[in-house]
Amino acid sequence: MNTLTEIYTSLPTTAKIGVAVVVVAAGIVVSRLASTSTSSVVDGSKSPIVRGPALNSQEYRKFKLRERHMINHNTRLYRFSLEDPNDVVGLPIGQHMSIKAVIDGKVVCRSYTPVSSDEDKGYFDLIIKVYDKGAMSQYIDKLKPGETIEVRGPKGQFTYTPNMHKKIGMLAGGTGITPMLQVVRAILKNPEDKTEVRLIFANVNEEDILLKKELDELAAKHPHFKVLYVLNNPPEGWKGGVGFVNQDHMREHLPPAHSDNKIVMCGPAPMNKAMESHLKSLGYLDDHIFVF
């Protein structure tokens, strides 16, 4: 039997040209069919599904507790799993989430800011201080791995964008550091963001200072970020602020009142109220202040 090569060689020139045209045309058809087939796979049920953010601002969704870690005597880090290991929370910088639970027959909702980010896939982390009379913190602390919480978000009136303010002053108390850290991380990891950040972080005792190691490392690495720690009960040799945050602390460590600057705060309600009063005495206007 003659091979295809032998048959092709024996053909006259005009026939060879016709064969070549047919082969090229066939190649184009095959290529287009392959492209269509690939496209249908991408668009079809067998393709990898592009998933949206794990959170939904209109409905509460359930997420399982994966693990917990003790930070200090009354503060824990809780890690919750997202539905898919490639999912991200989908929380804009400056926004938070709402957690809902039925406790003693009543619906209780509380807002929290994760200390994880959308760079962390498949989970989110919450740092929560457990209060003796804190309904939600006690509820979450009693959860066992595999049990769920109901979460909705994002929510909030503050969304950070790079260079939106020339300088940002921060006042945080206790776990109120979590929304501050979210913004600080976003600023410092972006080389195009030139925002200067000054943080005053108030706590009772030195062991209450959350995330101090990370804050100190960030301050050492980035000259446009500075931190002042203020303690009610400072240890011997303490070099930070002492007592309650006052106007002297603010005057020395926060950016001045100016339309280009912003003061953001998050802490217990009594602290926030006192801080607002101090700020207004120093000339800050309502437009200069935001309370998470």
Short mmCIF file of C-alpha atoms in Angstrom, two decimals:
data_model
loop_
_atom_site.label_atom_id
_atom_site.label_comp_id
_atom_site.label_asym_id
_atom_site.label_seq_id
_atom_site.Cartn_x
_atom_site.Cartn_y
_atom_site.Cartn_z
CA MET A 1 0.00 0.00 0.00
CA ASN A 2 1.30 3.45 -0.96
CA THR A 3 1.94 5.87 1.88
CA LEU A 4 0.32 9.32 2.02
CA THR A 5 3.69 10.86 1.19
CA GLU A 6 4.05 8.69 -1.93
CA ILE A 7 0.51 9.48 -3.05
CA TYR A 8 1.06 13.22 -2.51
CA THR A 9 4.38 13.14 -4.42
CA SER A 10 2.74 11.47 -7.44
CA LEU A 11 0.10 14.19 -7.77
CA PRO A 12 0.37 16.98 -10.36
CA THR A 13 1.22 20.47 -9.10
CA THR A 14 -2.35 21.83 -9.32
CA ALA A 15 -3.63 18.92 -7.29
CA LYS A 16 -0.91 19.44 -4.69
CA ILE A 17 -2.04 23.06 -4.29
CA GLY A 18 -5.64 21.93 -3.81
CA VAL A 19 -4.58 19.44 -1.13
CA ALA A 20 -2.58 22.12 0.66
CA VAL A 21 -5.58 24.46 0.69
CA VAL A 22 -7.79 21.71 2.10
CA VAL A 23 -5.24 20.87 4.80
CA VAL A 24 -4.91 24.52 5.86
CA ALA A 25 -8.68 24.97 5.91
CA ALA A 26 -9.05 21.81 7.93
CA GLY A 27 -6.45 23.10 10.37
CA ILE A 28 -8.39 26.34 10.81
CA VAL A 29 -11.62 24.44 11.44
CA VAL A 30 -9.95 22.13 13.98
CA SER A 31 -8.38 25.13 15.71
CA ARG A 32 -11.73 26.89 15.93
CA LEU A 33 -13.43 23.76 17.20
CA ALA A 34 -10.74 23.37 19.85
CA SER A 35 -11.16 27.00 20.85
CA THR A 36 -14.93 26.60 21.05
CA SER A 37 -14.53 23.43 23.05
CA THR A 38 -12.15 25.10 25.49
CA SER A 39 -14.47 28.07 25.81
CA SER A 40 -17.41 25.80 26.54
CA VAL A 41 -15.42 24.05 29.25
CA VAL A 42 -14.56 27.40 30.81
CA ASP A 43 -18.16 28.56 30.61
CA GLY A 44 -19.66 25.17 31.44
CA SER A 45 -20.26 23.31 34.66
CA LYS A 46 -16.82 21.69 34.59
CA SER A 47 -14.98 25.00 34.72
CA PRO A 48 -13.49 26.41 37.95
CA ILE A 49 -16.14 28.58 39.55
CA VAL A 50 -15.16 32.17 40.22
CA ARG A 51 -16.53 32.71 43.69
CA GLY A 52 -17.59 36.03 45.12
CA PRO A 53 -16.83 37.39 48.59
CA ALA A 54 -17.83 35.13 51.49
CA LEU A 55 -19.80 37.90 53.19
CA ASN A 56 -23.13 39.29 52.06
CA SER A 57 -24.34 42.69 53.24
CA GLN A 58 -28.01 41.68 52.90
CA GLU A 59 -28.08 38.35 54.69
CA TYR A 60 -26.44 36.54 57.58
CA ARG A 61 -24.31 33.56 56.62
CA LYS A 62 -22.99 30.82 58.87
CA PHE A 63 -19.29 30.14 59.42
CA LYS A 64 -17.75 27.38 61.53
CA LEU A 65 -15.27 27.92 64.32
CA ARG A 66 -12.04 26.20 63.31
CA GLU A 67 -9.81 26.94 66.29
CA ARG A 68 -9.09 29.37 69.11
CA HIS A 69 -5.92 30.65 70.75
CA MET A 70 -5.39 32.31 74.11
CA ILE A 71 -3.76 35.75 73.84
CA ASN A 72 -3.97 36.75 77.49
CA HIS A 73 -6.15 36.13 80.53
CA ASN A 74 -9.33 37.49 78.92
CA THR A 75 -8.62 37.80 75.20
CA ARG A 76 -8.78 35.14 72.51
CA LEU A 77 -8.14 34.81 68.79
CA TYR A 78 -10.90 32.88 67.04
CA ARG A 79 -10.42 31.48 63.54
CA PHE A 80 -13.55 30.79 61.48
CA SER A 81 -13.55 28.78 58.26
CA LEU A 82 -15.04 30.09 55.05
CA GLU A 83 -17.07 27.74 52.86
CA ASP A 84 -14.26 27.17 50.35
CA PRO A 85 -10.49 27.19 51.07
CA ASN A 86 -10.03 29.76 48.28
CA ASP A 87 -12.74 32.12 49.53
CA VAL A 88 -11.94 35.58 50.89
CA VAL A 89 -14.07 37.57 53.34
CA GLY A 90 -14.46 40.55 51.00
CA LEU A 91 -14.19 43.31 53.57
CA PRO A 92 -13.10 46.75 52.31
CA ILE A 93 -10.48 48.54 54.43
CA GLY A 94 -12.23 50.40 57.22
CA GLN A 95 -15.36 48.22 57.18
CA HIS A 96 -16.47 45.64 59.73
CA MET A 97 -18.88 42.71 60.11
CA SER A 98 -21.96 42.11 62.23
CA ILE A 99 -22.35 38.90 64.23
CA LYS A 100 -25.80 37.74 65.31
CA ALA A 101 -26.81 35.17 67.93
CA VAL A 102 -29.89 34.25 69.93
CA ILE A 103 -28.82 34.47 73.57
CA ASP A 104 -31.28 33.71 76.38
CA GLY A 105 -34.12 34.05 73.90
CA LYS A 106 -33.03 37.45 72.62
CA VAL A 107 -31.36 38.38 69.32
CA VAL A 108 -27.99 40.00 70.04
CA CYS A 109 -25.83 41.69 67.37
CA ARG A 110 -22.28 42.98 67.74
CA SER A 111 -19.79 44.47 65.29
CA TYR A 112 -16.22 43.19 64.91
CA THR A 113 -13.28 43.92 62.63
CA PRO A 114 -11.18 40.89 61.61
CA VAL A 115 -7.42 41.04 62.12
CA SER A 116 -7.05 38.90 58.99
CA SER A 117 -7.40 40.34 55.50
CA ASP A 118 -8.41 39.31 51.99
CA GLU A 119 -4.87 38.07 51.50
CA ASP A 120 -5.81 35.26 53.89
CA LYS A 121 -7.88 32.69 52.02
CA GLY A 122 -10.31 30.23 53.51
CA TYR A 123 -10.74 31.82 56.93
CA PHE A 124 -11.02 34.99 58.99
CA ASP A 125 -9.65 35.80 62.45
CA LEU A 126 -11.32 37.76 65.24
CA ILE A 127 -9.64 38.99 68.40
CA ILE A 128 -12.25 39.34 71.13
CA LYS A 129 -11.99 40.33 74.76
CA VAL A 130 -14.23 38.12 76.90
CA TYR A 131 -16.16 40.16 79.46
CA ASP A 132 -17.89 38.60 82.46
CA LYS A 133 -21.16 40.28 81.49
CA GLY A 134 -20.52 40.41 77.75
CA ALA A 135 -23.37 38.46 76.16
CA MET A 136 -21.78 38.02 72.73
CA SER A 137 -18.19 37.54 73.91
CA GLN A 138 -19.34 34.86 76.37
CA TYR A 139 -21.40 33.21 73.63
CA ILE A 140 -18.49 33.06 71.19
CA ASP A 141 -16.08 31.90 73.88
CA LYS A 142 -18.30 28.89 74.60
CA LEU A 143 -18.42 27.77 70.97
CA LYS A 144 -16.82 24.43 70.17
CA PRO A 145 -14.89 23.78 66.94
CA GLY A 146 -17.42 23.01 64.22
CA GLU A 147 -20.15 25.18 65.73
CA THR A 148 -21.22 28.26 63.80
CA ILE A 149 -21.82 31.97 64.08
CA GLU A 150 -24.01 34.07 61.81
CA VAL A 151 -22.22 36.92 60.06
CA ARG A 152 -23.30 39.75 57.76
CA GLY A 153 -21.25 42.45 56.09
CA PRO A 154 -19.50 44.51 55.06
CA LYS A 155 -20.91 47.41 57.04
CA GLY A 156 -19.67 50.76 58.24
CA GLN A 157 -19.41 54.42 57.25
CA PHE A 158 -15.64 54.53 56.77
CA THR A 159 -13.85 53.08 53.76
CA TYR A 160 -10.16 53.80 53.42
CA THR A 161 -8.55 54.69 50.10
CA PRO A 162 -4.84 55.48 49.64
CA ASN A 163 -3.79 59.06 50.40
CA MET A 164 -7.34 60.13 51.27
CA HIS A 165 -5.81 62.13 54.15
CA LYS A 166 -2.37 63.62 54.56
CA LYS A 167 -2.16 62.54 58.19
CA ILE A 168 -4.28 60.19 60.29
CA GLY A 169 -4.35 60.20 64.07
CA MET A 170 -5.67 57.12 65.84
CA LEU A 171 -7.05 56.68 69.35
CA ALA A 172 -7.60 53.06 70.36
CA GLY A 173 -8.53 51.32 73.59
CA GLY A 174 -8.28 47.56 74.15
CA THR A 175 -9.70 45.54 71.25
CA GLY A 176 -10.47 48.84 69.53
CA ILE A 177 -7.04 48.34 67.99
CA THR A 178 -8.48 45.93 65.38
CA PRO A 179 -9.96 48.49 62.92
CA MET A 180 -6.84 50.63 63.38
CA LEU A 181 -4.55 47.76 62.50
CA GLN A 182 -6.62 47.02 59.40
CA VAL A 183 -6.04 50.57 58.13
CA VAL A 184 -2.39 50.71 59.24
CA ARG A 185 -1.53 47.51 57.39
CA ALA A 186 -3.19 48.77 54.20
CA ILE A 187 -1.25 52.04 54.32
CA LEU A 188 2.13 50.56 55.12
CA LYS A 189 2.06 47.78 52.54
CA ASN A 190 1.34 50.28 49.75
CA PRO A 191 4.52 52.13 48.72
CA GLU A 192 2.39 54.70 46.87
CA ASP A 193 0.49 55.62 50.04
CA LYS A 194 2.32 58.47 51.78
CA THR A 195 -0.16 58.92 54.65
CA GLU A 196 1.45 59.63 58.02
CA VAL A 197 -0.12 57.69 60.89
CA ARG A 198 0.12 58.43 64.63
CA LEU A 199 -1.48 55.93 67.01
CA ILE A 200 -2.23 56.38 70.72
CA PHE A 201 -3.12 52.99 72.20
CA ALA A 202 -4.60 52.94 75.71
CA ASN A 203 -4.76 49.93 78.03
CA VAL A 204 -4.93 49.13 81.73
CA ASN A 205 -1.83 46.94 82.11
CA GLU A 206 1.13 46.17 79.88
CA GLU A 207 -0.03 42.59 79.36
CA ASP A 208 -3.30 43.97 77.95
CA ILE A 209 -1.56 45.53 74.94
CA LEU A 210 -2.77 43.48 71.99
CA LEU A 211 -0.63 42.91 68.89
CA LYS A 212 2.22 44.93 70.41
CA LYS A 213 4.92 42.93 68.68
CA GLU A 214 3.46 43.58 65.23
CA LEU A 215 2.83 47.25 65.97
CA ASP A 216 6.42 47.72 67.18
CA GLU A 217 7.80 45.95 64.12
CA LEU A 218 5.73 48.12 61.79
CA ALA A 219 6.82 51.29 63.59
CA ALA A 220 10.48 50.25 63.40
CA LYS A 221 10.22 49.53 59.68
CA HIS A 222 8.10 52.50 58.59
CA PRO A 223 9.11 55.99 59.76
CA HIS A 224 5.70 57.45 58.84
CA PHE A 225 4.01 55.25 61.49
CA LYS A 226 4.47 55.95 65.20
CA VAL A 227 2.86 54.51 68.33
CA LEU A 228 2.40 55.81 71.87
CA TYR A 229 1.23 53.29 74.47
CA VAL A 230 -0.64 54.69 77.47
CA LEU A 231 -1.22 52.55 80.59
CA ASN A 232 -3.34 53.08 83.68
CA ASN A 233 -1.05 50.81 85.69
CA PRO A 234 2.43 51.09 84.19
CA PRO A 235 5.24 48.81 85.35
CA GLU A 236 8.41 50.17 86.87
CA GLY A 237 10.60 51.85 84.25
CA TRP A 238 7.71 52.36 81.82
CA LYS A 239 8.60 54.89 79.12
CA GLY A 240 5.17 55.37 77.56
CA GLY A 241 2.20 57.44 78.62
CA VAL A 242 0.67 57.09 82.06
CA GLY A 243 -2.93 57.34 83.27
CA PHE A 244 -5.82 58.15 80.95
CA VAL A 245 -5.23 59.61 77.50
CA ASN A 246 -5.31 63.38 77.93
CA GLN A 247 -4.93 66.56 75.91
CA ASP A 248 -1.17 66.64 76.45
CA HIS A 249 -0.86 63.20 74.85
CA MET A 250 -2.99 64.36 71.94
CA ARG A 251 -1.24 67.65 71.47
CA GLU A 252 2.15 65.95 71.33
CA HIS A 253 1.36 62.80 69.37
CA LEU A 254 -1.63 63.44 67.08
CA PRO A 255 -1.64 65.47 63.85
CA PRO A 256 -3.06 68.98 64.31
CA ALA A 257 -6.62 69.93 63.49
CA HIS A 258 -6.68 70.52 59.74
CA SER A 259 -8.95 69.73 56.81
CA ASP A 260 -6.23 67.47 55.35
CA ASN A 261 -6.06 65.37 58.52
CA LYS A 262 -8.38 62.88 60.19
CA ILE A 263 -8.73 61.50 63.71
CA VAL A 264 -10.27 58.04 64.01
CA MET A 265 -11.05 56.31 67.29
CA CYS A 266 -12.34 53.02 68.61
CA GLY A 267 -12.66 52.04 72.24
CA PRO A 268 -15.14 51.65 75.07
CA ALA A 269 -17.99 54.17 74.92
CA PRO A 270 -16.79 56.19 77.95
CA MET A 271 -13.34 56.51 76.41
CA ASN A 272 -14.73 57.62 73.04
CA LYS A 273 -16.88 60.26 74.72
CA ALA A 274 -13.93 61.62 76.72
CA MET A 275 -11.66 61.62 73.65
CA GLU A 276 -14.19 63.58 71.58
CA SER A 277 -14.43 66.17 74.32
CA HIS A 278 -10.62 66.54 74.47
CA LEU A 279 -10.34 66.79 70.70
CA LYS A 280 -12.94 69.52 70.42
CA SER A 281 -11.18 71.47 73.18
CA LEU A 282 -8.05 71.30 71.02
CA GLY A 283 -9.86 72.75 68.01
CA TYR A 284 -10.86 69.63 66.10
CA LEU A 285 -14.19 69.89 64.29
CA ASP A 286 -16.78 67.16 63.79
CA ASP A 287 -15.54 66.70 60.22
CA HIS A 288 -12.05 65.93 61.56
CA ILE A 289 -13.28 63.04 63.78
CA PHE A 290 -14.60 59.58 63.00
CA VAL A 291 -15.69 57.00 65.59
CA PHE A 292 -15.76 53.37 64.50
#
